[in-house]
Short mmCIF file of C-alpha atoms in Angstrom, two decimals:
data_model
loop_
_atom_site.label_atom_id
_atom_site.label_comp_id
_atom_site.label_asym_id
_atom_site.label_seq_id
_atom_site.Cartn_x
_atom_site.Cartn_y
_atom_site.Cartn_z
CA MET T 13 0.00 0.00 0.00
CA GLN T 14 2.85 2.32 0.74
CA ARG T 15 4.29 1.62 -2.70
CA ALA T 16 0.93 2.26 -4.31
CA ALA T 17 0.63 5.54 -2.47
CA GLU T 18 4.11 6.55 -3.55
CA ARG T 19 3.30 5.60 -7.15
CA GLU T 20 0.09 7.64 -7.11
CA GLN T 21 2.01 10.57 -5.65
CA ARG T 22 4.61 10.34 -8.42
CA ASP T 23 1.91 10.06 -11.07
CA GLY T 24 0.18 13.14 -9.62
CA ARG T 25 3.39 15.15 -9.76
CA LYS T 26 3.91 14.13 -13.40
CA GLN T 27 0.38 15.16 -14.35
CA HIS T 28 0.85 18.47 -12.61
CA GLU T 29 4.16 19.07 -14.43
CA GLN T 30 2.54 18.18 -17.77
CA ARG T 31 -0.38 20.53 -17.11
CA GLY T 32 2.13 23.28 -16.22
CA LYS T 33 4.05 22.72 -19.40
CA GLY T 34 0.83 22.81 -21.41
CA LEU T 35 -0.27 26.06 -19.84
CA HIS T 36 3.18 27.55 -20.44
CA GLY T 37 3.07 26.55 -24.13
CA LEU T 38 -0.42 28.04 -24.53
CA GLN T 39 0.73 31.31 -22.97
CA ARG T 40 3.68 31.49 -25.38
CA ALA T 41 1.36 30.89 -28.35
CA LEU T 42 -1.02 33.63 -27.25
CA VAL T 43 1.86 36.08 -26.79
CA CYS T 44 3.19 35.32 -30.30
CA ALA T 45 -0.30 35.66 -31.77
CA ALA T 46 -0.62 39.07 -30.14
CA VAL T 47 2.80 40.20 -31.43
CA VAL T 48 2.34 39.15 -35.09
CA PRO T 49 -0.36 41.75 -36.03
CA ALA T 50 1.75 44.53 -34.57
CA VAL T 51 4.71 43.45 -36.70
CA LEU T 52 2.54 43.21 -39.80
CA ILE T 53 1.04 46.64 -39.18
CA SER T 54 4.52 48.10 -38.65
CA ALA T 55 5.78 46.50 -41.88
CA GLY T 56 2.75 47.80 -43.78
CA CYS T 57 3.29 51.38 -42.62
CA SER T 58 6.94 51.17 -43.50
CA SER T 59 6.13 49.93 -47.05
CA ASP T 60 3.53 52.69 -47.74
CA SER T 61 5.90 55.42 -46.61
CA GLY T 62 8.62 54.22 -48.97
CA SER T 63 6.14 54.11 -51.88
CA ASP T 64 5.05 57.71 -51.24
CA ASP T 65 8.65 58.92 -51.12
CA LYS T 66 9.47 57.12 -54.35
CA THR T 67 6.40 58.55 -56.12
CA ALA T 68 7.25 62.09 -55.05
CA GLY T 69 10.83 61.62 -56.23
CA ASP T 70 9.69 60.28 -59.62
CA THR T 71 7.34 63.28 -60.07
CA LYS T 72 10.12 65.77 -59.35
CA ALA T 73 12.52 63.96 -61.69
CA SER T 74 9.89 63.87 -64.46
CA ALA T 75 9.17 67.61 -64.12
CA SER T 76 12.88 68.41 -64.18
CA ALA T 77 13.41 66.29 -67.31
CA SER T 78 10.45 67.95 -69.02
CA GLU T 79 11.83 71.42 -68.35
CA SER T 80 15.29 70.54 -69.67
CA ALA T 81 13.85 68.83 -72.78
CA SER T 82 11.76 71.85 -73.83
CA PRO T 83 14.01 74.93 -74.03
CA SER T 84 12.54 78.23 -75.18
CA PRO T 85 13.00 78.66 -78.98
CA THR T 86 15.36 81.40 -80.11
CA VAL T 87 15.80 83.12 -83.47
CA GLN T 88 18.34 85.65 -84.69
CA ALA T 89 16.87 89.15 -84.58
CA ALA T 90 16.35 90.95 -87.89
CA ALA T 91 19.22 93.21 -88.98
CA TYR T 92 17.10 96.08 -90.31
CA GLU T 93 14.24 97.56 -88.31
CA ALA T 94 13.08 100.31 -90.67
CA LEU T 95 12.46 101.17 -94.31
CA PRO T 96 13.14 104.43 -96.14
CA GLU T 97 10.27 106.28 -97.77
CA ALA T 98 9.89 104.53 -101.12
CA CYS T 99 9.46 107.79 -103.06
CA LYS T 100 12.76 109.05 -101.60
CA THR T 101 14.91 106.00 -102.37
CA LEU T 102 16.14 107.49 -105.67
CA SER T 103 17.94 110.79 -106.19
CA LYS T 104 16.55 113.54 -108.37
CA LYS T 105 19.34 112.99 -110.88
CA THR T 106 18.55 109.29 -111.21
CA LEU T 107 14.85 109.98 -111.64
CA GLU T 108 15.59 112.48 -114.41
CA GLU T 109 17.50 109.77 -116.24
CA LEU T 110 14.91 107.02 -115.83
CA ALA T 111 11.65 109.00 -115.93
CA PRO T 112 12.48 112.52 -117.24
CA GLU T 113 8.88 113.66 -117.62
CA ALA T 114 7.63 112.42 -114.25
CA LYS T 115 6.53 115.28 -112.02
CA SER T 116 6.46 113.27 -108.82
CA GLY T 117 6.21 109.73 -107.55
CA LYS T 118 2.93 108.09 -106.64
CA LYS T 119 3.12 106.42 -103.26
CA GLY T 120 1.52 103.01 -102.90
CA SER T 121 -0.89 102.22 -100.10
CA SER T 122 0.44 100.32 -97.08
CA ASP T 123 -1.01 99.29 -93.73
CA ASP T 124 2.44 99.33 -92.12
CA ALA T 125 5.14 101.63 -93.51
CA SER T 126 7.79 99.92 -91.38
CA THR T 127 7.39 96.63 -93.24
CA ARG T 128 6.37 97.61 -96.78
CA GLY T 129 6.36 100.53 -99.17
CA SER T 130 6.28 101.31 -102.88
CA CYS T 131 6.41 104.25 -105.26
CA SER T 132 5.90 104.58 -109.03
CA TRP T 133 6.76 107.19 -111.63
CA SER T 134 5.22 107.61 -115.11
CA SER T 135 6.95 109.57 -117.85
CA LEU T 136 5.59 110.39 -121.31
CA ASP T 137 7.67 112.47 -123.68
CA ASN T 138 4.99 113.35 -126.19
CA ASN T 139 6.22 114.66 -129.53
CA GLY T 140 2.90 114.51 -131.31
CA VAL T 141 3.06 113.08 -134.82
CA LYS T 142 6.77 112.53 -134.37
CA GLY T 143 6.04 109.88 -131.79
CA SER T 144 6.43 109.57 -128.04
CA GLN T 145 8.62 107.86 -125.52
CA PHE T 146 6.97 106.24 -122.51
CA ARG T 147 8.74 105.13 -119.34
CA TRP T 148 7.37 103.57 -116.17
CA LEU T 149 9.36 102.96 -112.99
CA ASN T 150 8.35 101.28 -109.74
CA VAL T 151 10.31 100.63 -106.54
CA SER T 152 8.91 98.21 -103.96
CA LEU T 153 10.34 97.49 -100.50
CA LEU T 154 9.43 94.61 -98.21
CA ARG T 155 10.98 94.04 -94.78
CA PHE T 156 10.70 90.76 -92.87
CA GLU T 157 10.78 90.42 -89.09
CA SER T 158 12.29 87.44 -87.31
CA ASP T 159 9.69 85.09 -85.91
CA ALA T 160 10.32 82.17 -83.56
CA SER T 161 7.83 79.97 -85.42
CA ARG T 162 8.62 81.08 -89.00
CA GLY T 163 12.36 81.69 -88.94
CA SER T 164 14.80 84.59 -89.10
CA GLY T 165 14.12 87.74 -91.10
CA ASP T 166 17.03 86.94 -93.42
CA LYS T 167 15.70 83.47 -94.17
CA ARG T 168 12.17 84.71 -94.84
CA ALA T 169 13.50 87.51 -97.05
CA GLN T 170 15.60 85.06 -99.05
CA GLU T 171 12.58 82.85 -99.67
CA PHE T 172 10.57 85.82 -100.91
CA TYR T 173 13.50 87.01 -103.03
CA GLU T 174 13.59 83.68 -104.84
CA THR T 175 9.81 83.79 -105.41
CA GLN T 176 9.96 87.32 -106.81
CA ALA T 177 12.80 86.45 -109.19
CA GLN T 178 10.91 83.41 -110.44
CA ASP T 179 7.71 85.45 -110.94
CA ALA T 180 9.62 87.96 -113.06
CA LYS T 181 10.72 85.12 -115.35
CA SER T 182 7.19 83.77 -115.73
CA VAL T 183 5.22 86.70 -117.19
CA SER T 184 2.55 85.56 -119.62
CA GLY T 185 3.27 86.60 -123.20
CA ALA T 186 6.87 87.60 -122.51
CA LYS T 187 9.41 86.96 -125.26
CA ASN T 188 13.20 86.92 -125.37
CA THR T 189 13.37 86.47 -121.59
CA LYS T 190 16.84 86.66 -120.14
CA SER T 191 17.89 86.32 -116.50
CA GLU T 192 21.27 86.82 -114.85
CA PRO T 193 22.74 87.58 -111.42
CA VAL T 194 23.71 91.16 -110.60
CA ALA T 195 26.92 91.80 -108.71
CA GLY T 196 27.38 94.62 -106.21
CA VAL T 197 23.67 95.10 -105.43
CA GLY T 198 22.82 93.98 -101.89
CA ASP T 199 23.59 90.47 -100.67
CA GLU T 200 22.15 88.93 -103.84
CA ALA T 201 20.32 90.27 -106.89
CA THR T 202 18.83 89.00 -110.15
CA ALA T 203 18.05 90.95 -113.33
CA VAL T 204 15.28 89.75 -115.65
CA ARG T 205 14.52 91.32 -119.04
CA TYR T 206 11.98 90.52 -121.72
CA ASP T 207 9.90 91.97 -124.55
CA LEU T 208 6.13 92.29 -124.42
CA LYS T 209 3.68 93.25 -127.11
CA LYS T 210 0.71 95.36 -126.03
CA LYS T 211 -1.96 97.29 -127.88
CA GLU T 212 -0.14 100.56 -127.16
CA GLY T 213 3.07 99.27 -128.69
CA SER T 214 6.11 97.09 -128.10
CA PHE T 215 7.43 97.29 -124.55
CA ARG T 216 10.75 96.30 -123.08
CA GLN T 217 10.82 95.35 -119.42
CA GLU T 218 13.66 95.19 -116.90
CA THR T 219 13.08 93.83 -113.39
CA ILE T 220 15.75 93.70 -110.72
CA VAL T 221 15.07 91.83 -107.49
CA ALA T 222 17.64 92.39 -104.74
CA ARG T 223 17.94 91.26 -101.14
CA VAL T 224 19.88 93.09 -98.44
CA GLU T 225 19.72 91.30 -95.08
CA ASN T 226 16.00 91.00 -94.21
CA VAL T 227 14.74 93.45 -96.87
CA VAL T 228 13.80 92.70 -100.48
CA VAL T 229 13.90 95.50 -103.09
CA THR T 230 12.07 94.99 -106.39
CA LEU T 231 12.64 97.54 -109.14
CA ASP T 232 10.54 97.44 -112.33
CA TYR T 233 11.44 99.61 -115.29
CA ASN T 234 9.91 99.49 -118.74
CA GLY T 235 9.75 101.65 -121.83
CA ALA T 236 8.08 101.85 -125.20
CA GLY T 237 8.25 103.93 -128.36
CA LEU T 238 4.75 105.06 -129.28
CA ALA T 239 3.25 106.48 -132.48
CA GLY T 240 6.18 105.34 -134.58
CA GLU T 241 8.99 106.06 -132.14
CA LYS T 242 11.66 103.41 -131.63
CA THR T 243 11.47 101.04 -128.69
CA PRO T 244 14.31 101.72 -126.24
CA SER T 245 17.14 99.17 -126.29
CA ALA T 246 17.28 96.45 -123.67
CA GLU T 247 20.86 97.45 -122.87
CA SER T 248 19.97 101.06 -122.08
CA LEU T 249 17.09 100.01 -119.81
CA ASP T 250 19.27 97.42 -118.07
CA LYS T 251 22.04 99.92 -117.35
CA LEU T 252 19.68 102.49 -115.85
CA ALA T 253 17.72 99.90 -113.86
CA ARG T 254 20.86 98.50 -112.24
CA LYS T 255 21.97 101.96 -111.23
CA ALA T 256 18.58 102.68 -109.63
CA ALA T 257 18.42 99.32 -107.84
CA LYS T 258 21.85 99.88 -106.30
CA GLU T 259 20.71 103.30 -105.10
CA ALA T 260 17.51 101.87 -103.57
CA VAL T 261 19.51 99.23 -101.66
CA ALA T 262 21.83 101.95 -100.34
CA ALA T 263 18.76 103.88 -99.14
CA VAL T 264 17.69 100.86 -97.07
CA LYS T 265 21.11 100.68 -95.42
CA ASN T 266 21.15 104.41 -94.72
CA ALA T 267 17.71 104.25 -93.11
CA ASN T 268 19.11 101.75 -90.59
CA GLY T 269 22.47 103.30 -89.82
CA SER T 270 25.13 100.60 -89.63
CA GLY T 271 22.63 97.81 -90.18
CA SER T 272 24.44 95.41 -87.85
CA ALA T 273 22.72 92.16 -86.99
CA GLY T 274 20.84 91.97 -83.71
CA THR T 275 21.00 89.49 -80.88
CA PRO T 276 18.92 86.31 -80.57
CA SER T 277 15.34 86.75 -79.48
CA SER T 278 13.12 84.12 -77.88
CA ALA T 279 9.84 85.79 -78.80
CA PRO T 280 8.35 87.00 -82.08
CA SER T 281 8.92 90.68 -82.72
CA LYS T 282 6.14 93.16 -82.33
CA SER T 283 5.48 93.54 -86.00
CA ALA T 284 6.04 89.88 -86.90
CA SER T 285 2.29 89.27 -86.97
CA LYS T 286 1.97 92.12 -89.44
CA SER T 287 4.61 90.74 -91.78
CA PRO T 288 2.76 90.74 -95.10
CA SER T 289 2.22 87.61 -97.11
CA LYS T 290 2.20 89.49 -100.41
CA SER T 291 4.58 91.67 -102.32
CA PRO T 292 4.40 95.37 -101.51
CA SER T 293 4.15 95.98 -105.20
CA GLY T 294 0.76 94.36 -105.02
CA SER T 295 -0.43 97.50 -103.21
CA SER T 296 1.46 99.93 -105.39
CA SER T 297 -0.07 102.11 -108.04
CA LYS T 298 -0.57 100.34 -111.35
CA ALA T 299 0.32 102.07 -114.58
CA SER T 300 -1.82 101.19 -117.57
CA GLY T 301 1.26 100.77 -119.72
CA SER T 302 3.20 98.55 -117.30
CA PRO T 303 3.45 94.86 -118.23
CA SER T 304 5.42 93.86 -115.14
CA LYS T 305 4.02 90.84 -113.36
CA SER T 306 6.29 91.32 -110.36
CA ALA T 307 5.04 94.86 -109.94
CA SER T 308 1.40 93.85 -109.71
CA LYS T 309 1.33 90.19 -108.76
CA LYS T 310 0.49 89.24 -105.23
CA SER T 311 2.93 86.74 -103.84
#
């Protein structure tokens, strides 16, 4: 009986130890279960914060890259900012040689004298039954502003210069057309001559298109012998026209002083929106005897 009692006592102690170990294990499990959500929550907060920081950094980097990839456009400023009065581009002596009977020049209409101008002179030396000599002269000026979206004034002027020269070579009904470059007149110049038959008589036409920086000068000069008079020679008209064109180009330079090129500009100039899309000669006075397409054609 004593041994049985001792055995029961030992068995009781074992059961008690096992129950203690079980309770201890359960307590540890509950503690771990309570700790896990806190760790998960902490990890979640840490992950969100990093995502926000990364997004903000990407936004700043994207904005910086956009700014550096889109610089403000620049364009070289136009060299010449003014035009001379068209009717004062030629000296009195030159006018007496080209249009001796002209009393005064007829100024063409213009909505902006700083960008376009023209003047024409008509001369009729009437000798009655002995015949008459007719001369018609026109000077047109067109100045181009630099524009950030359309290019520099020089480039735009050169494009118009080429168009004007081509138009002068393409007059309907013209015969014996001849074209050649002219040296010593502006930055570039072209002389075009041709014959044209009209009801008043046989006309000879000389057109000189010249470009100086951002300005294009177009000079039209024609003559005819009426009522039996001889038609003037192409050589005589060419010589006088070249002299007048050179003088008109010089007037443009004088109106702008030194005419030095300007500095780059990032915005269109004030009068860029007013830069005409047609030749100033399109607004000039038209003489009934003038066959010149470049003097009346709108570009």
